[in-house]
Short mmCIF file of C-alpha atoms in Angstrom, two decimals:
data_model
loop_
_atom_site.label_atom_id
_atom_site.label_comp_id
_atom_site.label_asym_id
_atom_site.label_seq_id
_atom_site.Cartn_x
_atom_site.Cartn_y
_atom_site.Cartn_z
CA UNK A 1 74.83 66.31 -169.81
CA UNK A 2 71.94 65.59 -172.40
CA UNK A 3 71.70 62.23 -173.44
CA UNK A 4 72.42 61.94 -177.35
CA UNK A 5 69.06 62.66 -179.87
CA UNK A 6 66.84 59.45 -179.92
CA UNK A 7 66.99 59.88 -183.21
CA UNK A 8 70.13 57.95 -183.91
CA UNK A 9 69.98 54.15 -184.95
CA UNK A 10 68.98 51.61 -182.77
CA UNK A 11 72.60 50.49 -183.49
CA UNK A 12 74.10 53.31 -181.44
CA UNK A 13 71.64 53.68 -178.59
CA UNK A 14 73.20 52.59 -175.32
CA UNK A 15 70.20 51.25 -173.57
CA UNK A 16 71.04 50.49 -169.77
CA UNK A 17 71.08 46.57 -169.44
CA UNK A 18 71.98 44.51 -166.16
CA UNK A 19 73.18 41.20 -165.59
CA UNK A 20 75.32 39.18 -163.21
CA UNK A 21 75.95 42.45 -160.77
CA UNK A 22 76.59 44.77 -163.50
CA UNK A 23 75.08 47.23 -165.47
CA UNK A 24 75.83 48.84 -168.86
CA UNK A 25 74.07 52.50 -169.21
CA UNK A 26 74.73 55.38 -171.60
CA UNK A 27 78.10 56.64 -171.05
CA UNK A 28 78.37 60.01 -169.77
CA UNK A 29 80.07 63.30 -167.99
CA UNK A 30 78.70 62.03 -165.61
CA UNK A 31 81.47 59.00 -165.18
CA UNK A 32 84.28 61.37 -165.81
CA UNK A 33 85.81 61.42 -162.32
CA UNK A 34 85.22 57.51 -161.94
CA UNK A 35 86.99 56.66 -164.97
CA UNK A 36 89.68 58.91 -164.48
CA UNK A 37 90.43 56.92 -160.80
CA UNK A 38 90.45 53.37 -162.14
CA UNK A 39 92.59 54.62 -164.55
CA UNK A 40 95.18 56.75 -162.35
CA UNK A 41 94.95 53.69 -160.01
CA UNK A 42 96.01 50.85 -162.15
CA UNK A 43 98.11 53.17 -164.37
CA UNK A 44 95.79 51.77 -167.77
CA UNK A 45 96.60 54.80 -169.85
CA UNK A 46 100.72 53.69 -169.69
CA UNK A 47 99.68 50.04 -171.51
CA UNK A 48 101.68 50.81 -174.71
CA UNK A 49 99.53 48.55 -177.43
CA UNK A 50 96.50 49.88 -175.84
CA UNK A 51 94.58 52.98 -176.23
CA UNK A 52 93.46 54.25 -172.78
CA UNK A 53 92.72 57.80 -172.70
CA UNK A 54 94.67 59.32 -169.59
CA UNK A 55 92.69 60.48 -166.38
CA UNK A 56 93.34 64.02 -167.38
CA UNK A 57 91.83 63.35 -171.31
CA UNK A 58 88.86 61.33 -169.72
CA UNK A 59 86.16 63.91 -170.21
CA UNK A 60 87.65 64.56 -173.94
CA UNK A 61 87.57 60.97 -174.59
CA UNK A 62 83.72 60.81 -173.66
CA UNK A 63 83.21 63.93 -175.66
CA UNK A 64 84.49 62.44 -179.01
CA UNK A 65 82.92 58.77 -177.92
CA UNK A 66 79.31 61.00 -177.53
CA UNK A 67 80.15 62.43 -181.07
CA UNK A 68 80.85 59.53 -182.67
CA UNK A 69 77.24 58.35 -181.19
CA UNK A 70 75.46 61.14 -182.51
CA UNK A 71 76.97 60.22 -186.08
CA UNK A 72 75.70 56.84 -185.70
CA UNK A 73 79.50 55.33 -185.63
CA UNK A 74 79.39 54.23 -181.77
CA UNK A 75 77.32 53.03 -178.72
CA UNK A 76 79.22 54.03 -175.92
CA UNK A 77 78.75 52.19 -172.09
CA UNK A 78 79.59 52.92 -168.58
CA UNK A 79 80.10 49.61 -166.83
CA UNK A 80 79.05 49.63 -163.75
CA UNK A 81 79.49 47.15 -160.60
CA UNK A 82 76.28 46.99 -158.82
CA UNK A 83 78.08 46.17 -155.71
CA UNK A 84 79.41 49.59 -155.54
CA UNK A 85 77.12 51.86 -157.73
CA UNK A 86 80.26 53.02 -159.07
CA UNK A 87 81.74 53.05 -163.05
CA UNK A 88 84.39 50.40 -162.89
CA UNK A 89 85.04 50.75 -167.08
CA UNK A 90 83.85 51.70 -170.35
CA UNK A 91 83.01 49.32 -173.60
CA UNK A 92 81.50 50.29 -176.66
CA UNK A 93 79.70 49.30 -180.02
CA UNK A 94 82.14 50.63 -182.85
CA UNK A 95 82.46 50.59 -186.41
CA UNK A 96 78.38 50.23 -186.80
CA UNK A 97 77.85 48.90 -189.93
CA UNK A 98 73.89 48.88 -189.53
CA UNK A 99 72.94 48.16 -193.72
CA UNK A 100 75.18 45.20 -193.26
CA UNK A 101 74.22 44.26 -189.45
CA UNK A 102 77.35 44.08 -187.84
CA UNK A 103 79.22 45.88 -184.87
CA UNK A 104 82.25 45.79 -183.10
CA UNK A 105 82.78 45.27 -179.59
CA UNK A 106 85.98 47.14 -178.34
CA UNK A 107 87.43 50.10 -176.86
CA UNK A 108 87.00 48.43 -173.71
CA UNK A 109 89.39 49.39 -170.40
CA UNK A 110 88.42 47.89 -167.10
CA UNK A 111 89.51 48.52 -163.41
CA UNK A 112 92.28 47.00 -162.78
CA UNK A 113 90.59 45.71 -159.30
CA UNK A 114 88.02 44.38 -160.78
CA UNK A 115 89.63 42.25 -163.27
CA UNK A 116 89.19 38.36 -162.92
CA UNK A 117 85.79 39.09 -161.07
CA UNK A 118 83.37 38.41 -163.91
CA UNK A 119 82.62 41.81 -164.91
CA UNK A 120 84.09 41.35 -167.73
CA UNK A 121 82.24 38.58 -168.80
CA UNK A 122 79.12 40.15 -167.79
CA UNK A 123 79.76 42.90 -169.97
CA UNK A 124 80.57 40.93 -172.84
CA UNK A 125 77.16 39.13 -171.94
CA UNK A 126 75.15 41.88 -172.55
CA UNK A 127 77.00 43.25 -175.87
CA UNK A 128 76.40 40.36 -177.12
CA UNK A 129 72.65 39.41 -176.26
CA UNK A 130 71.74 42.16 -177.43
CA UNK A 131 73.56 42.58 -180.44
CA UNK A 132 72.37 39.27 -181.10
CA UNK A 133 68.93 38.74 -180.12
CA UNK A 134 67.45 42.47 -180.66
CA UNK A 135 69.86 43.89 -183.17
CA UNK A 136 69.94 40.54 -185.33
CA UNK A 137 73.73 41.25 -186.04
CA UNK A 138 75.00 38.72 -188.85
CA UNK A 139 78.47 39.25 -186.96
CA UNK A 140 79.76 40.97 -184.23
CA UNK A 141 83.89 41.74 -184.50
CA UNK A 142 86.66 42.07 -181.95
CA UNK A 143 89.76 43.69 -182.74
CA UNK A 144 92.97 43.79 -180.88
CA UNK A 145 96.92 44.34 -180.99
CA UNK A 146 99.17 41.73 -181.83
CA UNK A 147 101.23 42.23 -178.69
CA UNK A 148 98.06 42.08 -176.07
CA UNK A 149 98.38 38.77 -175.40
CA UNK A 150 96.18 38.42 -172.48
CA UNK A 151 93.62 40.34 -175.00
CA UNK A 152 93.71 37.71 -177.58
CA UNK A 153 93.02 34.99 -175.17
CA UNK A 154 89.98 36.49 -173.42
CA UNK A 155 88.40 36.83 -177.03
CA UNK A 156 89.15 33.27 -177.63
CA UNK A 157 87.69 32.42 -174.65
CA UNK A 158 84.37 33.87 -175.34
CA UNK A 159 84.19 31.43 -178.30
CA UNK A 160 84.81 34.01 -181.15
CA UNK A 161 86.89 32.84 -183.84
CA UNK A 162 90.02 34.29 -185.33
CA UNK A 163 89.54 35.84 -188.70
CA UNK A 164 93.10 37.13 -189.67
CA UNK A 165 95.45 39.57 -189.35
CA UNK A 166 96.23 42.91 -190.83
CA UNK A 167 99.49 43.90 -190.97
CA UNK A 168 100.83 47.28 -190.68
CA UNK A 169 96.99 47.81 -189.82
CA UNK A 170 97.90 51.39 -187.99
CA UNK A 171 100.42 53.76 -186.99
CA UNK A 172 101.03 54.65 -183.41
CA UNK A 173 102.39 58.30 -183.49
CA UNK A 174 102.97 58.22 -179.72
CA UNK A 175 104.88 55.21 -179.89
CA UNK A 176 106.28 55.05 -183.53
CA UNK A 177 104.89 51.48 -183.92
CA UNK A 178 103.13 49.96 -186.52
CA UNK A 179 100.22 48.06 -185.34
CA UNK A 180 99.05 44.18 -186.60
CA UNK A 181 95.62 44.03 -186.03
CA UNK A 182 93.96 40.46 -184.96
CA UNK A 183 90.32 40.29 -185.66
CA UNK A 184 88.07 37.69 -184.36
CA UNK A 185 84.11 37.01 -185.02
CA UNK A 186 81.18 35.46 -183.81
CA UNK A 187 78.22 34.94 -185.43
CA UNK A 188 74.55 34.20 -184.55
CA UNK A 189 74.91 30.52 -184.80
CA UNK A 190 77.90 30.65 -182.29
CA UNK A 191 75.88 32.62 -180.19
CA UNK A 192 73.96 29.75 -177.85
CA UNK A 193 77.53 27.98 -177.26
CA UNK A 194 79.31 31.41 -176.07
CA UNK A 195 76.26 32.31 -174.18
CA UNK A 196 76.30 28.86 -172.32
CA UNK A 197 80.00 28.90 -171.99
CA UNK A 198 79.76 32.82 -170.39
CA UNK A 199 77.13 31.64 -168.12
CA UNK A 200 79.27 28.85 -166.95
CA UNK A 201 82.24 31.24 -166.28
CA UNK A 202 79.45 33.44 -164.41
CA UNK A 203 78.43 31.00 -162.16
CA UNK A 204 81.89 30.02 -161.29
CA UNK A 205 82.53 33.63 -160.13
CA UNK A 206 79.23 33.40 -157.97
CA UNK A 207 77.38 35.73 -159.84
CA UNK A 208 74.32 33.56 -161.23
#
């Protein structure tokens, strides 16, 4: 499949970055079947305060992410572990505000497998380098569900800062549940600390 038009921001280009044993490149098709295993595998898709498209909606989910690049809404990522050559996850820019420079860093799944091995962190490194120190983002968000818990901690562990919470924030059709958003920041003077404190975590998991 055609990458998107290089006409789109710089905001919602996915430029392939690597760092730590992984690499973040322009999601495609082309990590359909990938996606769909990690997901099948560690049953994702049946997390009920998360929204992880199913193995057999994976190549619509990449479809609308791809469209929602081409409007200039989202940068959409493969991650990949370098160890394997194989797509492990997907993370994305969303909400692009680029007049106001700020993204969000979210829809995010991850192998289950791979969990706890510093891809995650690695990821996060890169989203945030370079939102920080080529996109000059005044402040980059993260969003999550009240009830993901172990959600709420990562973000707090990467230094960002908790901003509020909107109640009744969204409606869950498939579940019937109301959704309370949390929303955490980080801005560009937080940015040395978390990228020291990521580092450190990197290092402990043998990857720098």
């Amino acid at each position: 499949m055609a990458l998107p038009s290089s006409k789109i921001s710089s905001y919602a280009q996915a430029p392939t970055m690597e760092y730590a044993g992984v690499r973040l490149e322009q999601l495609s098709l082309d990590h359909a079947q990938d996606l769909a295993e990690i997901v099948s595998a560690g049953r994702l898709d049946e997390i009920w305060y998360t929204s992880i498209p199913s193995a057999q909606d994976m190549a619509s989910d990449i479809k609308k992410r791809l469209a929602l690049q081409e409007s200039g809404a989202m940068a959409p990522f493969a991650i990949i572990d370098l160890s394997t050559g194989k797509a492990v996850g997907a993370t994305t820019y969303l909400n692009i505000d680029e007049p106001n420079k700020r993204v969000e860093i979210g829809s995010t799944y991850l192998s289950s497998a791979v969990q706890g091995t510093g891809i995650n962190p690695a990821a996060k490194f890169l989203l945030l380098q370079r939102a920080f120190e080529e996109l000059d983002c005044y402040s980059v968000a993260f969003c999550t569900h009240w009830h993901n818990a172990a959600s709420r901690a990562a973000i707090a562990r990467l230094g960002a800062k908790q901003d509020g919470v909107l109640r009744n924030h969204k409606y869950d059709p498939a579940t019937g549940t109301l959704r309370d958003t949390v929303i955490f920041s980080i801005l560009p003077h937080e940015w040395p600390a978390v990228r020291t404190g990521l580092e450190t975590r990197l290092a402990r998991h043998g990857r720098i």
